[in-house]
Coordinates of C-alpha atoms in Angstrom, one line a residue:
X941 CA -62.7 46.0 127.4
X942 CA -62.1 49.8 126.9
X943 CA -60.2 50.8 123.8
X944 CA -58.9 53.8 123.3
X945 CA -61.8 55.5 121.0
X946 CA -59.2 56.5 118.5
X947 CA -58.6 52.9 117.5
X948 CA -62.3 52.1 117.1
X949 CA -62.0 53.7 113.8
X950 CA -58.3 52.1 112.9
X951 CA -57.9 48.7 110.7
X952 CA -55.3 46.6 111.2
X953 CA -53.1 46.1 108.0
X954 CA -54.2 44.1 105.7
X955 CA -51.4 42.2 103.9
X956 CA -53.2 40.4 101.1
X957 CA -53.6 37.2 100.1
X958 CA -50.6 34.9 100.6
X959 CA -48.9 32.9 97.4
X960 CA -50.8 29.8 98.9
X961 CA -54.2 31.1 99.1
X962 CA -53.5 32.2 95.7
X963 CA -52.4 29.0 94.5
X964 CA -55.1 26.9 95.7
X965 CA -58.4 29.4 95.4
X966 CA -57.2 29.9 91.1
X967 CA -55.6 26.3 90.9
X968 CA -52.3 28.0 89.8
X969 CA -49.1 26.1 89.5
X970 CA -47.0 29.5 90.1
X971 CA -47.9 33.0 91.5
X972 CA -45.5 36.0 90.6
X973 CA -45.7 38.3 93.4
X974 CA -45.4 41.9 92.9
X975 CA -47.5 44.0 94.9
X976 CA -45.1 44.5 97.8
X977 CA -42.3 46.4 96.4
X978 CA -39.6 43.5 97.4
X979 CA -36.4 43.0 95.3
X980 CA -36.9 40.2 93.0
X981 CA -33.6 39.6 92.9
X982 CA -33.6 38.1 96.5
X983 CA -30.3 39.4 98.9
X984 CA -26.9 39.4 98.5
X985 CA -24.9 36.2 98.6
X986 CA -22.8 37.9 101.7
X987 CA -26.3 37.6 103.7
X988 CA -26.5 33.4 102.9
X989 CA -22.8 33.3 104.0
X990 CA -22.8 35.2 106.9
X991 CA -26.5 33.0 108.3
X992 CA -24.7 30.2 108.0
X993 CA -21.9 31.3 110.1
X994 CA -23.9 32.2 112.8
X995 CA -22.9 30.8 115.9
X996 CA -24.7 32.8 118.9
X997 CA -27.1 30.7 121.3
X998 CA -30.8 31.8 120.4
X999 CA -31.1 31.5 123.9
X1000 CA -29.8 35.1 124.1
X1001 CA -31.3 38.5 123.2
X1002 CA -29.8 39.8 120.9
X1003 CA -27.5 43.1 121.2
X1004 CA -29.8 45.8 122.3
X1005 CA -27.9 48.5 121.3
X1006 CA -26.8 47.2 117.9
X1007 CA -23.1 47.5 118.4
X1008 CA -21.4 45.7 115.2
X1009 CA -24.6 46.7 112.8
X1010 CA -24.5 50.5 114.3
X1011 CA -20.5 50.4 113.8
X1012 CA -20.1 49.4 110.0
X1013 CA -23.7 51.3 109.2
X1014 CA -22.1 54.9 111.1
X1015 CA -18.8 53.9 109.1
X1016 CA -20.8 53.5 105.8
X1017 CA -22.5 56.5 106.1
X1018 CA -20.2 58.6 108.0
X1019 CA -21.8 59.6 110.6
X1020 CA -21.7 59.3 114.5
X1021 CA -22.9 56.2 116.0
X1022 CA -25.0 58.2 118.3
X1023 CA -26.7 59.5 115.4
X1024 CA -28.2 55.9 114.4
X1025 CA -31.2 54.4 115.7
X1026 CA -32.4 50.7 114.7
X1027 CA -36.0 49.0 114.5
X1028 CA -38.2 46.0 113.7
X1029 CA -37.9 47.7 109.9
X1030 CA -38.8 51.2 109.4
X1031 CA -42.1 50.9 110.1
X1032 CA -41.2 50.4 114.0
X1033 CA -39.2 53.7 113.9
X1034 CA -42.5 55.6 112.8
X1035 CA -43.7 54.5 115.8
X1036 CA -41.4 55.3 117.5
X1037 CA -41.1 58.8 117.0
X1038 CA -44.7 59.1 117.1
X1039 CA -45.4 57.5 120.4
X1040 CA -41.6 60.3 121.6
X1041 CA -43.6 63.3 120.0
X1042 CA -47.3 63.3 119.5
X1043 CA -50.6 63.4 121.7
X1044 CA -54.0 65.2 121.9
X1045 CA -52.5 68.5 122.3
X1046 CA -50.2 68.3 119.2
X1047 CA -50.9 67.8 115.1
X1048 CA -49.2 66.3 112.8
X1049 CA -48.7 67.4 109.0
X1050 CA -48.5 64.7 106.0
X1051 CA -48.8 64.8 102.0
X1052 CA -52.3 62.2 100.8
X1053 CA -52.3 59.9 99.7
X1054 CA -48.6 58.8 101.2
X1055 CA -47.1 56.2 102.9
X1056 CA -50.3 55.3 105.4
X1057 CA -48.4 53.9 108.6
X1058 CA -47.7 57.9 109.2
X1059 CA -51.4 58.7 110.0
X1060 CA -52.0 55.1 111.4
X1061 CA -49.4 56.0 114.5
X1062 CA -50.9 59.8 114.8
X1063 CA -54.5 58.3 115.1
X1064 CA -53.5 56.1 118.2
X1065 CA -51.4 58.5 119.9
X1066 CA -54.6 60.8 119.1
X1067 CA -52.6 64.0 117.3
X1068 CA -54.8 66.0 114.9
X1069 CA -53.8 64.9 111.2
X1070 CA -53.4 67.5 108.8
X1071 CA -53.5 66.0 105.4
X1072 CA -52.1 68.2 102.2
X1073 CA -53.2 66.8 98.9
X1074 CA -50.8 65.7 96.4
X1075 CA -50.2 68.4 93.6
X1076 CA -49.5 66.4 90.0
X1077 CA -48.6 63.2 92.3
X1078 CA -46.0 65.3 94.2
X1079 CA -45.6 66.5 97.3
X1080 CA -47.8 70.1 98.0
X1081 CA -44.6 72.0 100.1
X1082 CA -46.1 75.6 100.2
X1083 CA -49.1 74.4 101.2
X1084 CA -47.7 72.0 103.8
X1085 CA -45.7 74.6 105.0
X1086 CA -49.0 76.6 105.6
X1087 CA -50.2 73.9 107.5
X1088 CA -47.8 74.1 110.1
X1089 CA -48.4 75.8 113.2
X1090 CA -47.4 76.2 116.9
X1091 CA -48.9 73.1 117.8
X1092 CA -47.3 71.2 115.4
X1093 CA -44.7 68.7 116.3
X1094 CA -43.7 66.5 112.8
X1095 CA -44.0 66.9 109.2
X1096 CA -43.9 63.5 107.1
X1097 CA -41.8 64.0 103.8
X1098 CA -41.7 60.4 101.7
X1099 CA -39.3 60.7 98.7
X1100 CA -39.2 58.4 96.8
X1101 CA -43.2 58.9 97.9
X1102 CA -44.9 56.0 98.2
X1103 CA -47.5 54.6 95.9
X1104 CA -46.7 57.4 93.3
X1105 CA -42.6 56.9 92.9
X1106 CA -42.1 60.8 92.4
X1107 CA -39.5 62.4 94.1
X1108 CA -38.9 66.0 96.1
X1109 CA -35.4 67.4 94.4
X1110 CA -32.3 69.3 96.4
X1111 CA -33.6 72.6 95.4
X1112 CA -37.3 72.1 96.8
X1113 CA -36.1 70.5 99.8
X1114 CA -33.4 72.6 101.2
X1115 CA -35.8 75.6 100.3
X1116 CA -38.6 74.0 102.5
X1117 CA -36.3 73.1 105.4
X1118 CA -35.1 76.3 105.7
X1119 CA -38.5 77.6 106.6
X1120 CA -39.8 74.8 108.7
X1121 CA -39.4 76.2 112.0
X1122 CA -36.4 74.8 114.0
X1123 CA -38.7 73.1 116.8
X1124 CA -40.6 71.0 114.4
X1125 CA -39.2 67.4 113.5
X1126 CA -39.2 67.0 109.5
X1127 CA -39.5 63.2 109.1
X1128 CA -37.6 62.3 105.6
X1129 CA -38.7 58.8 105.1
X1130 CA -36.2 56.8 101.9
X1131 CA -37.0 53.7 101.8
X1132 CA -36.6 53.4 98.1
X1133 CA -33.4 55.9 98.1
X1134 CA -31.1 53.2 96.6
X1135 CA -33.2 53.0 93.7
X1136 CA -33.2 56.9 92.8
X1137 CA -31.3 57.7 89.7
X1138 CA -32.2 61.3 89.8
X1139 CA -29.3 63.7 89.1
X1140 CA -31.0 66.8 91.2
X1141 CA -31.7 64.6 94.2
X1142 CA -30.5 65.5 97.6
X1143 CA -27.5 64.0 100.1
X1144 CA -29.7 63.9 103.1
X1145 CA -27.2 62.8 105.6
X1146 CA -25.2 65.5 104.7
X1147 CA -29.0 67.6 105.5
X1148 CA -28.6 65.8 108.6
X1149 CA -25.5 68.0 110.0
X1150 CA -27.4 71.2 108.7
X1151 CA -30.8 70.9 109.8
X1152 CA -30.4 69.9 113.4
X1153 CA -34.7 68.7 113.3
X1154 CA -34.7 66.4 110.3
X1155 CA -34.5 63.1 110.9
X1156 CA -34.0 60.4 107.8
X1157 CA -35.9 57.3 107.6
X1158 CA -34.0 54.2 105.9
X1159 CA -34.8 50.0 105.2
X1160 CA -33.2 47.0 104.5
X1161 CA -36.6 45.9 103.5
X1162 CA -36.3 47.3 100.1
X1163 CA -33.4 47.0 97.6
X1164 CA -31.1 45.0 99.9
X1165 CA -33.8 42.5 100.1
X1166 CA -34.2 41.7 103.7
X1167 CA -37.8 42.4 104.2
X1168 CA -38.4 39.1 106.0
X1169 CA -35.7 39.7 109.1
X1170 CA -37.5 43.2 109.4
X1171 CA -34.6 45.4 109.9
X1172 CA -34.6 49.9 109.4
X1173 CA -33.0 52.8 110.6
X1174 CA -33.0 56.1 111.4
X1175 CA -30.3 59.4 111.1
X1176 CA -30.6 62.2 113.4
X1177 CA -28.9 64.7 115.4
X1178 CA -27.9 63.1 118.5
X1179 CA -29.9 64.9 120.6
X1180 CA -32.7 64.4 118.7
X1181 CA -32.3 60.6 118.7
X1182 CA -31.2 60.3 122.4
X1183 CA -34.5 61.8 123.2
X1184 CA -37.0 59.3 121.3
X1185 CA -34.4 56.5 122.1
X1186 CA -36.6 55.5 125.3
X1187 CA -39.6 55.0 123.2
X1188 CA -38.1 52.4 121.6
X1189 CA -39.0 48.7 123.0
X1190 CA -35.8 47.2 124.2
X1191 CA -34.1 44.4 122.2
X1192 CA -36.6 45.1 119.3
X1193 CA -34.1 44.3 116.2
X1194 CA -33.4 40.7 116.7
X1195 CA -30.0 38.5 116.0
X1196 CA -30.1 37.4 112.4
X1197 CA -31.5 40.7 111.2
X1198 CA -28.5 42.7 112.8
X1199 CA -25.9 40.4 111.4
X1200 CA -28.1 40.3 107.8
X1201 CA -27.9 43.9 107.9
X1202 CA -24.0 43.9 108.4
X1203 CA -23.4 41.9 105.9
X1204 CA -26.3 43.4 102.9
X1205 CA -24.2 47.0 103.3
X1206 CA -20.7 45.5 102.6
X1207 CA -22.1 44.5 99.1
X1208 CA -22.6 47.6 97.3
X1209 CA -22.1 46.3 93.6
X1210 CA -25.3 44.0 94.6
X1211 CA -27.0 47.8 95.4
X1212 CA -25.8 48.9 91.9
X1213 CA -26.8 46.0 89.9
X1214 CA -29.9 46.4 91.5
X1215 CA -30.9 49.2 91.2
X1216 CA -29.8 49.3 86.7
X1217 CA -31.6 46.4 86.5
X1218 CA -34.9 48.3 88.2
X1219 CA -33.8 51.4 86.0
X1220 CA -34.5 48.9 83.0
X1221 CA -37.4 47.3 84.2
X1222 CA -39.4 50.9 84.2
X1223 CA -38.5 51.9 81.3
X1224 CA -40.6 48.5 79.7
X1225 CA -43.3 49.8 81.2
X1226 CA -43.6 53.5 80.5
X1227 CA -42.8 51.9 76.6
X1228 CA -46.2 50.3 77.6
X1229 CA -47.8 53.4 78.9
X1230 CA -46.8 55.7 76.2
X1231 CA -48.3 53.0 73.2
X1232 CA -51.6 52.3 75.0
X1233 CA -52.0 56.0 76.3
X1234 CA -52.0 55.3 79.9
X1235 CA -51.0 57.8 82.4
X1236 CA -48.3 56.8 84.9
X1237 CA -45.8 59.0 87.4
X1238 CA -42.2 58.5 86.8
X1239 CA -40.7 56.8 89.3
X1240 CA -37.4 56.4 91.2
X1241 CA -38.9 53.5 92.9
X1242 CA -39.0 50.2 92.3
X1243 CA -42.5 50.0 91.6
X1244 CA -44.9 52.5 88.9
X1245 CA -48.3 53.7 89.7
X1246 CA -50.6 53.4 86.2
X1247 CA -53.7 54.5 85.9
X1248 CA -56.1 52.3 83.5
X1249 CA -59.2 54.8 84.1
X1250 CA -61.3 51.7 85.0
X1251 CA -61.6 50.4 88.6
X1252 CA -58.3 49.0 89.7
X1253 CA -60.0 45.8 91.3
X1254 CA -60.4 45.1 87.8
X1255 CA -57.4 44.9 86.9
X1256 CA -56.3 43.6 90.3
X1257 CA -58.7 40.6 89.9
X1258 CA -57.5 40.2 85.8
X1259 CA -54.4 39.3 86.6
X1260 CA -54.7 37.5 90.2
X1261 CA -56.6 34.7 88.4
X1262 CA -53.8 34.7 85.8
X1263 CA -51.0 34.3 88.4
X1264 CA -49.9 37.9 88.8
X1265 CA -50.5 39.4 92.4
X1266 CA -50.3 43.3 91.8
X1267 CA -51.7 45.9 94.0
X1268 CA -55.1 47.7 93.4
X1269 CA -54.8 51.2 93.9
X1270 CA -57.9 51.6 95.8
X1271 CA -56.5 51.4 98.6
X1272 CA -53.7 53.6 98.0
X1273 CA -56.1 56.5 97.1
X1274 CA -55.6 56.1 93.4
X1275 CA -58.7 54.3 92.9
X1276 CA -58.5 54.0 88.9
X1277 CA -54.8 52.7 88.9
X1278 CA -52.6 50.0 90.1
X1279 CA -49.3 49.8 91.3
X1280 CA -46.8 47.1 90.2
X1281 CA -43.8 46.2 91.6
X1282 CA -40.4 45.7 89.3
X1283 CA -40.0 42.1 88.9
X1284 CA -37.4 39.8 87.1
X1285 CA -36.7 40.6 83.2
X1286 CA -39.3 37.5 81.7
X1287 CA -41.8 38.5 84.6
X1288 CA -42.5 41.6 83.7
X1289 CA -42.5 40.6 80.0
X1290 CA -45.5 38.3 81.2
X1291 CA -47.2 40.6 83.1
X1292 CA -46.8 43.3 80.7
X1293 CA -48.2 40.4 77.6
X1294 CA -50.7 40.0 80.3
X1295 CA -51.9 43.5 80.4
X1296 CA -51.7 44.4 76.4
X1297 CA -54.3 41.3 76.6
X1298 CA -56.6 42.9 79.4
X1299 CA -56.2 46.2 77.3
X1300 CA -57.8 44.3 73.7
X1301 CA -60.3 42.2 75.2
X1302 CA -61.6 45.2 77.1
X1303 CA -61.7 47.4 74.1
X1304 CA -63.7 44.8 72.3
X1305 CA -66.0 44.4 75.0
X1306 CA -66.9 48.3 74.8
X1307 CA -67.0 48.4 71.2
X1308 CA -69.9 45.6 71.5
X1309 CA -71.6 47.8 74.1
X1310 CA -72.1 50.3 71.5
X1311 CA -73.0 48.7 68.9

């Protein structure tokens, strides 16, 4: 078997344990998940409703082009259909337009540490990766901007940037999109945008019209809570999206996620409860950071990024074995910190009790050291 070189040095993606594994290695009765960034709130009742009155043969592909889904979704968001592309979550539209735009003889410019699936699809379509360093957890722009050249062909921008939750504001934006040059796609990836509160961020489908090379990245994984039918999409000039529309596998969203989808957008007061609820739930925990000292980045996620100054498998493995599955920041390229999902109101209470704990017994434990 010959691989492509380029993937010799590629993982696939790891997922973690499962709430099983977790169960039965710790003997747990329960495991509270929150390492993945889901809504613990579940879907909206209209999703339930509108499974149950499926009534298409399985037997069938699904619609390959979408047409109910892409009708309400262009409606919701005012846009033209033609303007909307769909995939197996959001994840499948990075593809996508990486497989349409990049090769050897092109780079590709990203913020690190970021959302990883961005350099995962330029490694196997073997683009040169030019990584820009986060600046105070944000997004570097001048110096991303230096990075680009003629042989560029996308710039990644994640805000809400995932693991750090910090956002790029109207101002920054439009100021950097106006001097990206007009032949290089700017990838705006929001897949936490329902969650932003932010009063200075920006109406990027509105960007959309004015900057005919920015295309915006958007999930249903997220706060509508359909990460298990898989389901994302994409906004973009219609040229722009016509032309990486043959990259794209055919029949790749499949029934129940387009009908899922149609239904989660119709309930927007499930969005808004959603996303005070989440607006709550971080302000527990920076109460947390700001009493024990801890460093975190604000967020307008659904997740926070804090940094213990001690190896985050420690804290990782703390809590696994007390029920709580959170994710290390070690592999995130925070290597001290961890980053924690939002949960339900008395699950982050526990988790939070959890951590005060972890915080005394390892103070204790250095104060013997010394002694």
């Amino acid at each position: 078997m010959k691989l492509k070189k380029q993937l010799l040095s590629l993982k696939p993606y790891q997922p973690g344990k499962s709430i099983d594994e977790v169960k039965k290695q710790y003997n747990l009765k329960e495991i509270i998940k929150l390492a993945s960034n889901e809504n613990p709130f579940g879907s909206s009742s209209n999703v339930l409703k509108a499974m149950q009155s499926v009534d298409k043969p399985f037997s069938l592909y699904p619609d390959g082009y979408a047409t109910s889904l892409r009708e309400s979704l262009a409606d919701f968001l005012q846009v033209e259909q033609e303007q909307l592309i769909f995939g197996n979550g959001s994840d499948e539209i990075i593809q996508i337009i990486s497989r349409a735009l990049l090769d050897a003889n092109s780079n590709t410019v990203m913020a690190t540490p970021t959302f990883p699936q961005y350099k995962h699809n330029a490694i196997i379509e073997n683009a040169e990766i030019r990584e820009v360093p986060l600046k105070n957890g944000e997004h570097d722009l001048d110096k991303m901007l230096q990075s680009i050249d003629e042989q560029t062909n996308i710039v990644w921008i994640c805000s809400p940037n995932n693991p750090t939750g910090t956002y790029i504001n109207e101002q920054q934006l439009i100021r950097f999109l106006d001097q990206v040059p007009s032949n290089v796609i700017v990838v705006l990836d929001e897949a936490y945008f329902e969650y932003v509160i932010a009063p200075d961020y920006y109406d990027s489908i509105k960007l959309v019209d004015r900057y005919k090379n920015l295309i915006v990245l958007r999930t249903f994984s997220k706060i509508y809570g359909l990460a298990g039918f898989r389901l994302g999409y994409g906004v973009g000039n219609q040229e722009i999206i016509l032309g990486i529309e043959p990259a794209r596998e055919p029949f790749n969203v499949n029934s129940l996620a387009l009908v899922a989808g149609e239904a989660a957008i119709l309930d927007q007061e499930f969005v808004q409860n959603c996303r005070q609820s989440n607006k709550e739930s971080l302000n527990l925990f920076y109460q947390f950071c700001h009493e024990n000292d801890l460093h975190y980045y604000p967020s307008q996620g659904n997740f926070i990024l804090i940094d213990f100054n001690i190896d985050g498998d420690e804290v990782f493995q703390y809590l696994l074995e007390r029920g709580f599955i959170v994710r290390s920041g070690k592999a995130l390229g925070f290597p001290t910190s961890v980053r924690i999902s939002m949960g339900l109101e008395d699950q982050n209470e526990a988790l939070l009790k959890l951590l005060k704990e972890f915080l005394v017994q390892r103070e204790e434990s250095l104060s013997k050291t010394y002694i």
